[in-house]
Short mmCIF file of C-alpha atoms in Angstrom, two decimals:
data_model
loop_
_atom_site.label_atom_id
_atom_site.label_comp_id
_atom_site.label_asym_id
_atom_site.label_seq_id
_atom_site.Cartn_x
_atom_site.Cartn_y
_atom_site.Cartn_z
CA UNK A 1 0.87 4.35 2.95
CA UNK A 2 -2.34 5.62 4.29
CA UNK A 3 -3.85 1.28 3.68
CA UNK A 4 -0.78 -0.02 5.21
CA UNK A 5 -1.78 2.56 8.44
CA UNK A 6 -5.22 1.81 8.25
CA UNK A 7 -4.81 -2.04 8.15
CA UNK A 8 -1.52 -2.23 10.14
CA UNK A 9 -3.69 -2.76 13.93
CA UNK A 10 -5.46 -5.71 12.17
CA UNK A 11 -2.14 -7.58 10.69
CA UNK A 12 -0.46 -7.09 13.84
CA UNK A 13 -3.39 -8.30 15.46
CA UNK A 14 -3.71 -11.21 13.41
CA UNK A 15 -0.45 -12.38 13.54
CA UNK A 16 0.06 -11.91 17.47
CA UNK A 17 -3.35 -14.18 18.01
CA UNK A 18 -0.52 -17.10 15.96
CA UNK A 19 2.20 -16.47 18.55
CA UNK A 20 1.45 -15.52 21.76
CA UNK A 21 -1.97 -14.80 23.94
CA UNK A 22 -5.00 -12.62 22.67
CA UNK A 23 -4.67 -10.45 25.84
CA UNK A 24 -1.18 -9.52 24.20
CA UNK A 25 -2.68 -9.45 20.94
CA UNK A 26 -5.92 -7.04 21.18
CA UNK A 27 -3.31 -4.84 23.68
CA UNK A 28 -0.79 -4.31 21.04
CA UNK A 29 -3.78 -3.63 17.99
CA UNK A 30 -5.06 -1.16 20.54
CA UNK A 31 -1.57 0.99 20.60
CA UNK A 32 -1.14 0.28 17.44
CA UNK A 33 -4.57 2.25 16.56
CA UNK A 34 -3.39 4.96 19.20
CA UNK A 35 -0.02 5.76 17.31
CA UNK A 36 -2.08 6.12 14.00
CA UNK A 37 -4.11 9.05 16.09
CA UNK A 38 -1.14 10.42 17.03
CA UNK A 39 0.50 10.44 14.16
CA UNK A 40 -2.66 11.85 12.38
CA UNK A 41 -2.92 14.60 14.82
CA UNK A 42 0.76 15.05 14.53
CA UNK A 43 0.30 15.98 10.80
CA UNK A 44 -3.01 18.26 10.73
CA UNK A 45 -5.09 15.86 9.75
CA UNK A 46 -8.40 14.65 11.39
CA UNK A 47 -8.91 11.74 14.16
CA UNK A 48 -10.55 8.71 12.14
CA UNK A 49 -13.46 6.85 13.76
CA UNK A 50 -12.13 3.67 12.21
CA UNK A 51 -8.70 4.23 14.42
CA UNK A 52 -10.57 5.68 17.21
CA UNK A 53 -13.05 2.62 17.35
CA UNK A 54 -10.63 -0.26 16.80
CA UNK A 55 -8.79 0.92 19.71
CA UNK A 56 -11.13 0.95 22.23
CA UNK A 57 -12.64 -2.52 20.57
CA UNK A 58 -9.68 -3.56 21.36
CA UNK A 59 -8.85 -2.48 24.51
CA UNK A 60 -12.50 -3.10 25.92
CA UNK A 61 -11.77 -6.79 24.32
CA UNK A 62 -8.35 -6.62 26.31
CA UNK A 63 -9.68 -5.78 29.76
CA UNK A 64 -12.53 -7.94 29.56
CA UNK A 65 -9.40 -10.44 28.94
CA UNK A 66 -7.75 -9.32 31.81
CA UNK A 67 -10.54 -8.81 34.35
CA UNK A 68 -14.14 -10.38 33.37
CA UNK A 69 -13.53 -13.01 31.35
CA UNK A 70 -9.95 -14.47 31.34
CA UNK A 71 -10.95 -17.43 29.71
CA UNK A 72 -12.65 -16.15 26.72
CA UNK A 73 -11.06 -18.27 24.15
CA UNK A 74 -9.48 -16.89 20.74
CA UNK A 75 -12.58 -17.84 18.64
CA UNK A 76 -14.51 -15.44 21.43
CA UNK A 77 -11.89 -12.37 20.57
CA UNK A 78 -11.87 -12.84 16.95
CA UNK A 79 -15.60 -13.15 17.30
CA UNK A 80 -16.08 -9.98 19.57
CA UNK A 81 -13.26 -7.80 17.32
CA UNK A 82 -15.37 -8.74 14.11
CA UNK A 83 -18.37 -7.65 15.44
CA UNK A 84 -16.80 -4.27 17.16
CA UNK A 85 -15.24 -3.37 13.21
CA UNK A 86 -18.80 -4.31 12.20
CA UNK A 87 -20.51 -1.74 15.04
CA UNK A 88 -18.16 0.80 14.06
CA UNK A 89 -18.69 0.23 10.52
CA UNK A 90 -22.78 0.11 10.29
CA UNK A 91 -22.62 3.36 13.18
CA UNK A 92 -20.44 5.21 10.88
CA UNK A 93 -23.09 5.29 8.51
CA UNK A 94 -26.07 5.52 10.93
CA UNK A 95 -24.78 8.85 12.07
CA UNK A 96 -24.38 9.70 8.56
CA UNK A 97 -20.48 9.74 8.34
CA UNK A 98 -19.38 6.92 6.94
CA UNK A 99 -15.84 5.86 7.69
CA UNK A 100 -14.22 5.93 4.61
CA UNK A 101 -15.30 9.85 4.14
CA UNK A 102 -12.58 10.33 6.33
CA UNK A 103 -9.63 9.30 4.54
CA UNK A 104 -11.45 10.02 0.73
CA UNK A 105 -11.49 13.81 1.72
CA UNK A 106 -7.78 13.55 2.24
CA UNK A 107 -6.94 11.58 -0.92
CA UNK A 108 -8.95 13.63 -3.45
CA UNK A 109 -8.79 17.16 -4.63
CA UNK A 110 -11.62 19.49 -3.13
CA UNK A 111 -13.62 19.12 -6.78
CA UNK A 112 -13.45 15.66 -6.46
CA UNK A 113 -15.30 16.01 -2.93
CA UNK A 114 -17.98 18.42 -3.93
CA UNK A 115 -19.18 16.06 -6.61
CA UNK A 116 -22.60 14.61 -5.96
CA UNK A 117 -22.02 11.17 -5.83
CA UNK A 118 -19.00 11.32 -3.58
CA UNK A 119 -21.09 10.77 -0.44
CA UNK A 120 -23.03 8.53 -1.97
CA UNK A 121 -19.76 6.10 -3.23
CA UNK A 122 -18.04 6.19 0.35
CA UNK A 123 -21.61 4.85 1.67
CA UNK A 124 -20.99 2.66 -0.66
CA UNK A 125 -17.92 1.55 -0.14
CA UNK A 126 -18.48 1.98 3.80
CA UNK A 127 -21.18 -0.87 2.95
CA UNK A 128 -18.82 -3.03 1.77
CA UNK A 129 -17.11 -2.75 4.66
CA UNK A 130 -19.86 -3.82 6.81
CA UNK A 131 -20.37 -6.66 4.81
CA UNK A 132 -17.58 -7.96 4.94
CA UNK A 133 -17.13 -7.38 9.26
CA UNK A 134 -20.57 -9.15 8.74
CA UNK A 135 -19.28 -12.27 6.56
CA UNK A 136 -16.26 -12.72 9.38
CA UNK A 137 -17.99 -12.67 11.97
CA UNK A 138 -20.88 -15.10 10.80
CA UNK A 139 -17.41 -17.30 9.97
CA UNK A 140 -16.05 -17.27 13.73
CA UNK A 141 -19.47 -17.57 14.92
CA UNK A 142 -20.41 -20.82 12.95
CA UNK A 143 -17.20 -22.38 14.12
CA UNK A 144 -18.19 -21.24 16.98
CA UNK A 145 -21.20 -23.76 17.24
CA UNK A 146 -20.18 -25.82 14.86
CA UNK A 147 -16.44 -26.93 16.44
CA UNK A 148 -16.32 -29.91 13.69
CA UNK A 149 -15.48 -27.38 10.88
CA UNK A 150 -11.64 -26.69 10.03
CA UNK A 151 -10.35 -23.64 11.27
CA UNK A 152 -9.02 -22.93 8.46
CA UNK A 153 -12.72 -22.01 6.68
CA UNK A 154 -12.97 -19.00 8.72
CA UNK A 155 -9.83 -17.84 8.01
CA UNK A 156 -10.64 -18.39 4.35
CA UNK A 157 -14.15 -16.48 4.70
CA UNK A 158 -12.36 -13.62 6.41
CA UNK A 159 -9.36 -13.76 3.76
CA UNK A 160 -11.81 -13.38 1.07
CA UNK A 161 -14.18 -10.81 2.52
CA UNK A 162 -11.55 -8.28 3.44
CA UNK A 163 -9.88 -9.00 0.05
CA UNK A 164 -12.79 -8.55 -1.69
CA UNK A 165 -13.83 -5.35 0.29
CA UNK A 166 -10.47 -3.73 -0.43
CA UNK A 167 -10.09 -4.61 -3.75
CA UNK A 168 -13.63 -3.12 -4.06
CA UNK A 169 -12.60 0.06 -2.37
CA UNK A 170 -9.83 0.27 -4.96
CA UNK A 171 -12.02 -0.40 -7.92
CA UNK A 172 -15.39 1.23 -6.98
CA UNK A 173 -13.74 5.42 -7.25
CA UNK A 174 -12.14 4.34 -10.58
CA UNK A 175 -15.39 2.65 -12.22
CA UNK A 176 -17.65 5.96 -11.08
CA UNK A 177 -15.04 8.14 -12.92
CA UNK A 178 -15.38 6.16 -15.83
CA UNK A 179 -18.94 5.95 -15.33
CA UNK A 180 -19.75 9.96 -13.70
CA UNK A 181 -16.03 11.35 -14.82
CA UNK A 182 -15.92 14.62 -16.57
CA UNK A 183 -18.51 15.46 -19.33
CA UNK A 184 -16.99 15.26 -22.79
CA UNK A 185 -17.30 19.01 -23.76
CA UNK A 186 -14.93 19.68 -20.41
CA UNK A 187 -12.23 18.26 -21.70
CA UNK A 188 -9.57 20.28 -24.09
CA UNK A 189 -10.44 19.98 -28.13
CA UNK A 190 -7.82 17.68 -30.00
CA UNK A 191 -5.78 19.87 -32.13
#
């Protein structure tokens, strides 16, 4: 549930930018991100700066849109959200609170968290993250300059970056508790 809220502002997103105009699109990501806030606040838990970000990304992309630059075509949004995920992203870790810390320390039991590496593996995974904001974004800007290429190879390079980062945000806790898990002579004797 807590993937489907995270990534819900960027499917809508995505899919409005097929039907109708980006001003619509970024507009509706934006509340979108808002109702996650609320809904986090709603049940205790802390404001993410991944929702918090995306929607003013969105809405700054949205009135720019609407009052500076009306003509900024959909390449230009998908260019300017990829590179707002990717400034959120990179600052998260910068100000040494990487995004994904977040929503780990709400998944795992307090041990889990006060584990050495557990900072360390949402840096990680924050990085891959990045990366992948970085891959899309190098995507929408080639076609940017490069109009001849099929739009369709962006949409494969983002497609298999944010695949690849959330497959690896799947895999990366359960290979470092194979890897780090609990020392042998914790567990129960066999009888």
């Amino acid at each position: 549930m807590t993937l489907f809220l995270i990534l819900a502002p960027y499917g809508v997103y995505t899919f409005l930018m097929l039907v109708t105009s980006a001003k619509v699109s970024v507009f509706a990501a934006s509340a979108i991100c808002l109702s996650t806030v609320a809904l986090d606040v709603v049940r205790g838990r802390s404001v993410k700066i991944l929702a918090v970000g995306s929607a003013i990304v969105f809405a700054a992309i949205g009135f720019c849109l609407a009052l500076v630059a009306p003509a900024l075509g959909a390449l230009g949004v998908k260019l300017s959200v990829d590179i707002g995920i990717f400034v959120i992203s990179l600052g998260s870790m910068l100000v040494r609170h990487p995004f994904t810390l977040q929503y780990a320390l709400e998944s795992v039991p307090a041990e889990t968290a006060a584990m050495p590496g557990f900072l360390h593996a949402n840096y990680i995974i924050t990085g891959a993250w990045t990366a992948a904001a970085l891959l899309m974004a190098a995507a929408n800007l080639v076609l940017l300059y490069i109009p001849g290429l099929p739009l369709w190879s962006s949409l494969a390079v983002a497609f298999a970056a944010r695949n690849s980062a959330l497959y690896f945000t799947k895999w990366y806790p359960e290979y470092r508790q194979i890897k780090y898990g609990t020392p042998a002579d914790a567990l129960p004797a066999p009888r």
